[in-house]
Amino acid sequence: MPRVALMLKIALPFFLVILLSGCWSSKEIESQSLYIGMALDKEWSDKTEEAMNRKGGDYQKKDVITSTIQIVSMESATSPGANSLGSGRKKPYRNIVISGDSVIEIIREAALKLDKPIIGHHLKVIVIGSKLAESVGVDQLVDFYLRDNDIRMSTMVFVSKGKASDVIKSDASGDIPSTHLAGIADNQFRTIKILPAQTLVTLNGHLQAGENFLLQNVIAAKGEMKVSGAGVFDGTTRTLKGFLNEDEVGSLIWLNGLGKGGVLKVYDPRSGKAMTYEINSMRSKIKSSLSSDKRVVFEVRIQSRGHWIEDWKDAAHPQGGLDRQEAEKLFSEAVKEGVEQLLDKLQNTLKIDGAGLGERLRVQHPAVWGRLKSDWNSEFSQATIRVEVETKIEDYGTKNPSM
């Protein structure tokens, strides 16, 4: 018996080495094609796809969606500095266009064009074109991504006012558009015009709860992209109802106290020159109640501290500018005016709660919310919302205010 035990002790390490050598059913990454971006548009004509269809390359489908799949080369995926290739090198990605009425079938159809099957483990962004988002519910468009175990729930979702396919194109030889867009979304600490990232996991939460939600809008022109405003989606139909511009997104950030940084620009009423306030901190308190006529009332109090970072006052009349208290009042009024204009658009133009105020009511007065939630957008449009803003200038940067 001791001899058998000794032999087992000797043999056991060899068996463990075999088991640790790798997965027998694994596939080498070099034998895969990684897709890192997807653009979903309402059907549009792609010349290459049309030519293939004329030669018998068509298949049974209703052309509801035209999908642009961005595939990254393995060199770009594995090499440091893949986004900074020399100008003489070819683009580190390839876009293929396929139309169909099923996202998963479109992805499988790509296997007929590529020598390596595509996998979505590294999918970074999904961009939905506005025309498609107006006619098809987002829940249908992302259903496959939410079900597929290969897709990471950290994948970010955007809307595009125009063709989504234009967003994941670039004129720069070393630029990978999907990676570039994901990087822009991380710049919240520099501006109040970027919303917190809407990932598949947060989006699924909104869809499951039937809540209205926003997707950051990204636009493209001449091979470049820009994050600009946001699309407002109805939580019932899950379709796009309208857009907020950049300034309105900034006001939304102020309303909810979500800013991590950024600036606020106003104009001196005396000189007409620009003055800029750099945000150090902001917070917002929103209280809900019912008026005597049973209408919902929201009291919004916004507070911020920051720096008076720039002043274009006339050098010929240095004493003609505003003092600290006057500047604070001007900055506060600018924030209040912006927030009130945003609320007016949401209540009277779009007629939809894109500010998340319904969630505040749900938490603070669950019984009232239970009674109003079935027709909340209508109730929101008639709600009274009062806004109060206080900004405090902590310092003037490194410059003496008397200079």
Tab-separated table of N, CA, C and O in Angstrom, residues 40-122:
chain	number	residue	atom	x	y	z
A	40	LEU	N	-25.804	50.277	-36.365
A	40	LEU	CA	-27.093	49.771	-36.813
A	40	LEU	C	-27.895	50.915	-37.410
A	40	LEU	O	-28.148	51.931	-36.739
A	41	ASP	N	-28.280	50.764	-38.673
A	41	ASP	CA	-29.024	51.800	-39.383
A	41	ASP	C	-30.285	51.228	-39.994
A	41	ASP	O	-30.396	50.012	-40.220
A	42	LYS	N	-31.231	52.119	-40.296
A	42	LYS	CA	-32.339	51.715	-41.139
A	42	LYS	C	-31.757	51.372	-42.499
A	42	LYS	O	-30.762	51.960	-42.928
A	43	GLU	N	-32.364	50.442	-43.184
A	43	GLU	CA	-31.802	49.912	-44.426
A	43	GLU	C	-31.327	51.012	-45.379
A	43	GLU	O	-32.036	51.978	-45.636
A	44	TRP	N	-30.103	50.873	-45.853
A	44	TRP	CA	-29.573	51.759	-46.881
A	44	TRP	C	-28.769	50.930	-47.875
A	44	TRP	O	-28.368	49.807	-47.592
A	45	SER	N	-28.562	51.474	-49.046
A	45	SER	CA	-27.933	50.717	-50.129
A	45	SER	C	-26.421	50.790	-50.047
A	45	SER	O	-25.836	51.871	-50.029
A	46	ASP	N	-25.803	49.614	-49.983
A	46	ASP	CA	-24.345	49.514	-50.041
A	46	ASP	C	-23.963	48.926	-51.406
A	46	ASP	O	-24.465	47.863	-51.800
A	47	LYS	N	-23.114	49.603	-52.130
A	47	LYS	CA	-22.802	49.203	-53.501
A	47	LYS	C	-22.200	47.801	-53.574
A	47	LYS	O	-22.528	47.015	-54.465
A	48	THR	N	-21.326	47.482	-52.628
A	48	THR	CA	-20.712	46.148	-52.631
A	48	THR	C	-21.753	45.070	-52.392
A	48	THR	O	-21.793	44.045	-53.082
A	49	GLU	N	-22.629	45.284	-51.422
A	49	GLU	CA	-23.662	44.306	-51.122
A	49	GLU	C	-24.643	44.181	-52.289
A	49	GLU	O	-25.075	43.073	-52.635
A	50	GLU	N	-24.979	45.304	-52.929
A	50	GLU	CA	-25.875	45.260	-54.084
A	50	GLU	C	-25.274	44.437	-55.217
A	50	GLU	O	-25.961	43.634	-55.864
A	51	ALA	N	-23.978	44.627	-55.467
A	51	ALA	CA	-23.305	43.885	-56.544
A	51	ALA	C	-23.311	42.389	-56.252
A	51	ALA	O	-23.538	41.566	-57.155
A	52	MET	N	-23.078	42.018	-54.998
A	52	MET	CA	-23.098	40.600	-54.632
A	52	MET	C	-24.500	40.014	-54.752
A	52	MET	O	-24.676	38.876	-55.179
A	53	ASN	N	-25.507	40.806	-54.387
A	53	ASN	CA	-26.884	40.321	-54.493
A	53	ASN	C	-27.271	40.050	-55.948
A	53	ASN	O	-27.989	39.087	-56.244
A	54	ARG	N	-26.783	40.896	-56.852
A	54	ARG	CA	-27.085	40.696	-58.270
A	54	ARG	C	-26.471	39.405	-58.804
A	54	ARG	O	-26.939	38.827	-59.771
A	55	LYS	N	-25.413	38.946	-58.143
A	55	LYS	CA	-24.741	37.715	-58.564
A	55	LYS	C	-25.197	36.508	-57.739
A	55	LYS	O	-24.545	35.467	-57.739
A	56	GLY	N	-26.298	36.671	-57.001
A	56	GLY	CA	-26.848	35.548	-56.247
A	56	GLY	C	-26.425	35.509	-54.794
A	56	GLY	O	-26.596	34.487	-54.133
A	57	GLY	N	-25.878	36.603	-54.275
A	57	GLY	CA	-25.407	36.612	-52.893
A	57	GLY	C	-26.463	36.990	-51.881
A	57	GLY	O	-26.150	37.194	-50.706
A	58	ASP	N	-27.711	37.106	-52.301
A	58	ASP	CA	-28.790	37.489	-51.399
A	58	ASP	C	-29.284	36.282	-50.600
A	58	ASP	O	-29.010	35.139	-50.960
A	59	TYR	N	-30.002	36.530	-49.522
A	59	TYR	CA	-30.613	35.455	-48.741
A	59	TYR	C	-31.959	35.943	-48.224
A	59	TYR	O	-32.260	37.142	-48.277
A	60	GLN	N	-32.782	35.032	-47.723
A	60	GLN	CA	-34.134	35.389	-47.311
A	60	GLN	C	-34.108	36.303	-46.097
A	60	GLN	O	-33.608	35.947	-45.034
A	61	LYS	N	-34.664	37.500	-46.291
A	61	LYS	CA	-34.671	38.472	-45.200
A	61	LYS	C	-35.584	39.628	-45.559
A	61	LYS	O	-35.927	39.833	-46.724
A	62	LYS	N	-35.973	40.342	-44.535
A	62	LYS	CA	-36.627	41.632	-44.721
A	62	LYS	C	-35.591	42.685	-44.331
A	62	LYS	O	-35.120	42.687	-43.201
A	63	ASP	N	-35.240	43.540	-45.256
A	63	ASP	CA	-34.145	44.479	-45.004
A	63	ASP	C	-34.580	45.597	-44.054
A	63	ASP	O	-34.869	46.721	-44.465
A	64	VAL	N	-34.642	45.275	-42.778
A	64	VAL	CA	-35.007	46.251	-41.761
A	64	VAL	C	-33.768	47.006	-41.292
A	64	VAL	O	-33.802	48.199	-41.025
A	65	ILE	N	-32.641	46.299	-41.197
A	65	ILE	CA	-31.409	46.849	-40.627
A	65	ILE	C	-30.262	46.712	-41.620
A	65	ILE	O	-30.117	45.684	-42.281
A	66	THR	N	-29.453	47.750	-41.691
A	66	THR	CA	-28.156	47.625	-42.350
A	66	THR	C	-27.096	47.791	-41.273
A	66	THR	O	-27.017	48.843	-40.626
A	67	SER	N	-26.336	46.753	-41.061
A	67	SER	CA	-25.335	46.750	-39.990
A	67	SER	C	-23.931	46.911	-40.560
A	67	SER	O	-23.577	46.247	-41.537
A	68	THR	N	-23.172	47.802	-39.955
A	68	THR	CA	-21.755	47.970	-40.300
A	68	THR	C	-20.939	47.400	-39.154
A	68	THR	O	-21.034	47.874	-38.015
A	69	ILE	N	-20.182	46.373	-39.449
A	69	ILE	CA	-19.393	45.681	-38.420
A	69	ILE	C	-17.942	46.109	-38.550
A	69	ILE	O	-17.345	45.987	-39.629
A	70	GLN	N	-17.372	46.619	-37.463
A	70	GLN	CA	-15.975	47.058	-37.481
A	70	GLN	C	-15.085	45.954	-36.912
A	70	GLN	O	-15.199	45.579	-35.747
A	71	ILE	N	-14.226	45.443	-37.752
A	71	ILE	CA	-13.333	44.341	-37.385
A	71	ILE	C	-11.919	44.876	-37.285
A	71	ILE	O	-11.432	45.562	-38.189
A	72	VAL	N	-11.257	44.568	-36.194
A	72	VAL	CA	-9.908	45.075	-35.975
A	72	VAL	C	-8.904	43.991	-36.321
A	72	VAL	O	-9.128	42.796	-36.091
A	73	SER	N	-7.790	44.396	-36.909
A	73	SER	CA	-6.738	43.439	-37.237
A	73	SER	C	-6.069	42.957	-35.963
A	73	SER	O	-6.025	43.659	-34.952
A	74	MET	N	-5.529	41.745	-35.973
A	74	MET	CA	-4.891	41.197	-34.784
A	74	MET	C	-3.670	42.007	-34.396
A	74	MET	O	-3.342	42.156	-33.224
A	75	GLU	N	-2.983	42.601	-35.367
A	75	GLU	CA	-1.822	43.438	-35.064
A	75	GLU	C	-2.248	44.633	-34.224
A	75	GLU	O	-1.602	45.001	-33.246
A	76	SER	N	-3.390	45.243	-34.585
A	76	SER	CA	-3.888	46.401	-33.850
A	76	SER	C	-4.382	46.012	-32.474
A	76	SER	O	-4.273	46.779	-31.524
A	77	ALA	N	-4.961	44.801	-32.382
A	77	ALA	CA	-5.531	44.372	-31.103
A	77	ALA	C	-4.465	43.996	-30.098
A	77	ALA	O	-4.669	44.102	-28.897
A	78	THR	N	-3.306	43.546	-30.559
A	78	THR	CA	-2.295	43.026	-29.645
A	78	THR	C	-1.067	43.911	-29.505
A	78	THR	O	-0.292	43.740	-28.573
A	79	SER	N	-0.879	44.876	-30.425
A	79	SER	CA	0.334	45.702	-30.382
A	79	SER	C	0.117	46.960	-29.562
A	79	SER	O	-0.885	47.645	-29.725
A	80	PRO	N	1.077	47.316	-28.664
A	80	PRO	CA	0.984	48.582	-27.960
A	80	PRO	C	1.073	49.712	-28.968
A	80	PRO	O	1.812	49.650	-29.932
A	81	GLY	N	0.314	50.767	-28.717
A	81	GLY	CA	0.363	51.912	-29.614
A	81	GLY	C	-0.284	51.647	-30.946
A	81	GLY	O	0.056	52.256	-31.953
A	82	ALA	N	-1.265	50.716	-30.947
A	82	ALA	CA	-1.921	50.370	-32.210
A	82	ALA	C	-2.690	51.539	-32.784
A	82	ALA	O	-2.936	51.603	-33.971
A	83	ASN	N	-3.044	52.491	-31.926
A	83	ASN	CA	-3.798	53.648	-32.405
A	83	ASN	C	-2.895	54.752	-32.911
A	83	ASN	O	-3.326	55.852	-33.185
A	84	SER	N	-1.599	54.519	-33.008
A	84	SER	CA	-0.689	55.564	-33.465
A	84	SER	C	0.236	55.035	-34.540
A	84	SER	O	1.431	55.266	-34.521
A	85	LEU	N	-0.312	54.279	-35.476
A	85	LEU	CA	0.494	53.743	-36.552
A	85	LEU	C	0.947	54.853	-37.476
A	85	LEU	O	0.345	55.914	-37.558
A	86	GLY	N	2.009	54.615	-38.187
A	86	GLY	CA	2.531	55.615	-39.102
A	86	GLY	C	1.552	55.937	-40.204
A	86	GLY	O	0.689	55.146	-40.562
A	87	SER	N	1.679	57.143	-40.780
A	87	SER	CA	0.727	57.606	-41.776
A	87	SER	C	0.770	56.771	-43.043
A	87	SER	O	-0.167	56.776	-43.831
A	88	GLY	N	1.872	56.052	-43.260
A	88	GLY	CA	1.981	55.257	-44.473
A	88	GLY	C	1.390	53.872	-44.339
A	88	GLY	O	1.364	53.111	-45.314
A	89	ARG	N	0.919	53.515	-43.170
A	89	ARG	CA	0.392	52.175	-42.947
A	89	ARG	C	-1.092	52.122	-43.299
A	89	ARG	O	-1.805	53.120	-43.291
A	90	LYS	N	-1.568	50.935	-43.614
A	90	LYS	CA	-2.986	50.769	-43.920
A	90	LYS	C	-3.806	50.892	-42.642
A	90	LYS	O	-3.292	50.789	-41.524
A	91	LYS	N	-5.103	51.114	-42.794
A	91	LYS	CA	-5.977	51.263	-41.642
A	91	LYS	C	-5.998	49.975	-40.820
A	91	LYS	O	-6.035	48.887	-41.388
A	92	PRO	N	-5.991	50.101	-39.490
A	92	PRO	CA	-5.936	48.912	-38.626
A	92	PRO	C	-7.295	48.263	-38.416
A	92	PRO	O	-7.471	47.501	-37.474
A	93	TYR	N	-8.266	48.580	-39.241
A	93	TYR	CA	-9.580	47.976	-39.100
A	93	TYR	C	-10.226	47.817	-40.469
A	93	TYR	O	-9.781	48.394	-41.466
A	94	ARG	N	-11.287	47.027	-40.485
A	94	ARG	CA	-12.057	46.828	-41.704
A	94	ARG	C	-13.532	46.888	-41.355
A	94	ARG	O	-13.962	46.325	-40.348
A	95	ASN	N	-14.317	47.582	-42.168
A	95	ASN	CA	-15.767	47.635	-41.985
A	95	ASN	C	-16.455	46.805	-43.058
A	95	ASN	O	-16.152	46.960	-44.252
A	96	ILE	N	-17.354	45.928	-42.647
A	96	ILE	CA	-18.158	45.189	-43.624
A	96	ILE	C	-19.627	45.514	-43.384
A	96	ILE	O	-20.043	45.715	-42.240
A	97	VAL	N	-20.380	45.602	-44.462
A	97	VAL	CA	-21.777	46.023	-44.397
A	97	VAL	C	-22.673	44.854	-44.794
A	97	VAL	O	-22.480	44.238	-45.848
A	98	ILE	N	-23.657	44.540	-43.937
A	98	ILE	CA	-24.592	43.444	-44.194
A	98	ILE	C	-25.987	43.909	-43.777
A	98	ILE	O	-26.158	44.482	-42.701
A	99	SER	N	-26.973	43.634	-44.620
A	99	SER	CA	-28.362	43.988	-44.304
A	99	SER	C	-29.149	42.742	-43.917
A	99	SER	O	-28.849	41.642	-44.381
A	100	GLY	N	-30.158	42.932	-43.089
A	100	GLY	CA	-30.983	41.812	-42.672
A	100	GLY	C	-32.030	42.226	-41.669
A	100	GLY	O	-32.237	43.417	-41.422
A	101	ASP	N	-32.680	41.256	-41.071
A	101	ASP	CA	-33.702	41.546	-40.066
A	101	ASP	C	-33.438	40.819	-38.753
A	101	ASP	O	-34.309	40.733	-37.887
A	102	SER	N	-32.232	40.285	-38.585
A	102	SER	CA	-31.826	39.614	-37.353
A	102	SER	C	-30.359	39.922	-37.100
A	102	SER	O	-29.510	39.654	-37.948
A	103	VAL	N	-30.058	40.500	-35.942
A	103	VAL	CA	-28.678	40.897	-35.647
A	103	VAL	C	-27.759	39.684	-35.613
A	103	VAL	O	-26.663	39.700	-36.184
A	104	ILE	N	-28.178	38.613	-34.955
A	104	ILE	CA	-27.333	37.427	-34.866
A	104	ILE	C	-27.117	36.804	-36.253
A	104	ILE	O	-26.012	36.365	-36.587
A	105	GLU	N	-28.158	36.817	-37.090
A	105	GLU	CA	-27.993	36.261	-38.429
A	105	GLU	C	-27.037	37.117	-39.257
A	105	GLU	O	-26.243	36.595	-40.038
A	106	ILE	N	-27.099	38.429	-39.075
A	106	ILE	CA	-26.177	39.323	-39.775
A	106	ILE	C	-24.740	38.994	-39.396
A	106	ILE	O	-23.847	38.928	-40.244
A	107	ILE	N	-24.510	38.769	-38.097
A	107	ILE	CA	-23.163	38.444	-37.634
A	107	ILE	C	-22.711	37.100	-38.189
A	107	ILE	O	-21.559	36.935	-38.607
A	108	ARG	N	-23.622	36.124	-38.221
A	108	ARG	CA	-23.264	34.822	-38.794
A	108	ARG	C	-23.043	34.925	-40.306
A	108	ARG	O	-22.227	34.202	-40.879
A	109	GLU	N	-23.760	35.813	-40.957
A	109	GLU	CA	-23.593	36.017	-42.392
A	109	GLU	C	-22.184	36.508	-42.718
A	109	GLU	O	-21.660	36.279	-43.799
A	110	ALA	N	-21.546	37.186	-41.738
A	110	ALA	CA	-20.178	37.668	-41.946
A	110	ALA	C	-19.204	36.526	-42.176
A	110	ALA	O	-18.148	36.708	-42.801
A	111	ALA	N	-19.562	35.322	-41.690
A	111	ALA	CA	-18.687	34.155	-41.888
A	111	ALA	C	-18.569	33.777	-43.365
A	111	ALA	O	-17.636	33.061	-43.752
A	112	LEU	N	-19.497	34.263	-44.187
A	112	LEU	CA	-19.441	33.989	-45.621
A	112	LEU	C	-18.511	34.947	-46.355
A	112	LEU	O	-18.223	34.766	-47.537
A	113	LYS	N	-18.040	35.969	-45.634
A	113	LYS	CA	-17.157	36.964	-46.242
A	113	LYS	C	-15.741	36.938	-45.680
A	113	LYS	O	-14.809	37.427	-46.299
A	114	LEU	N	-15.589	36.384	-44.483
A	114	LEU	CA	-14.297	36.440	-43.789
A	114	LEU	C	-13.686	35.047	-43.681
A	114	LEU	O	-14.398	34.053	-43.558
A	115	ASP	N	-12.352	35.006	-43.701
A	115	ASP	CA	-11.683	33.717	-43.563
A	115	ASP	C	-11.585	33.282	-42.104
A	115	ASP	O	-11.246	32.139	-41.810
A	116	LYS	N	-11.882	34.201	-41.177
A	116	LYS	CA	-11.847	33.880	-39.758
A	116	LYS	C	-13.171	34.300	-39.131
A	116	LYS	O	-13.629	35.421	-39.350
A	117	PRO	N	-13.816	33.451	-38.347
A	117	PRO	CA	-15.099	33.806	-37.731
A	117	PRO	C	-14.938	34.966	-36.756
A	117	PRO	O	-13.904	35.102	-36.096
A	118	ILE	N	-15.961	35.821	-36.664
A	118	ILE	CA	-15.856	36.978	-35.779
A	118	ILE	C	-16.389	36.648	-34.382
A	118	ILE	O	-17.338	35.876	-34.223
A	119	ILE	N	-15.766	37.235	-33.381
A	119	ILE	CA	-16.184	37.074	-31.991
A	119	ILE	C	-16.317	38.458	-31.365
A	119	ILE	O	-15.628	39.399	-31.741
A	120	GLY	N	-17.216	38.569	-30.389
A	120	GLY	CA	-17.529	39.872	-29.816
A	120	GLY	C	-17.030	40.105	-28.408
A	120	GLY	O	-17.542	40.987	-27.714
A	121	HIS	N	-16.016	39.354	-27.975
A	121	HIS	CA	-15.510	39.512	-26.605
A	121	HIS	C	-15.001	40.929	-26.327
A	121	HIS	O	-14.986	41.375	-25.187
A	122	HIS	N	-14.565	41.622	-27.373
A	122	HIS	CA	-13.968	42.944	-27.192
A	122	HIS	C	-14.829	44.049	-27.803
A	122	HIS	O	-14.320	45.120	-28.118
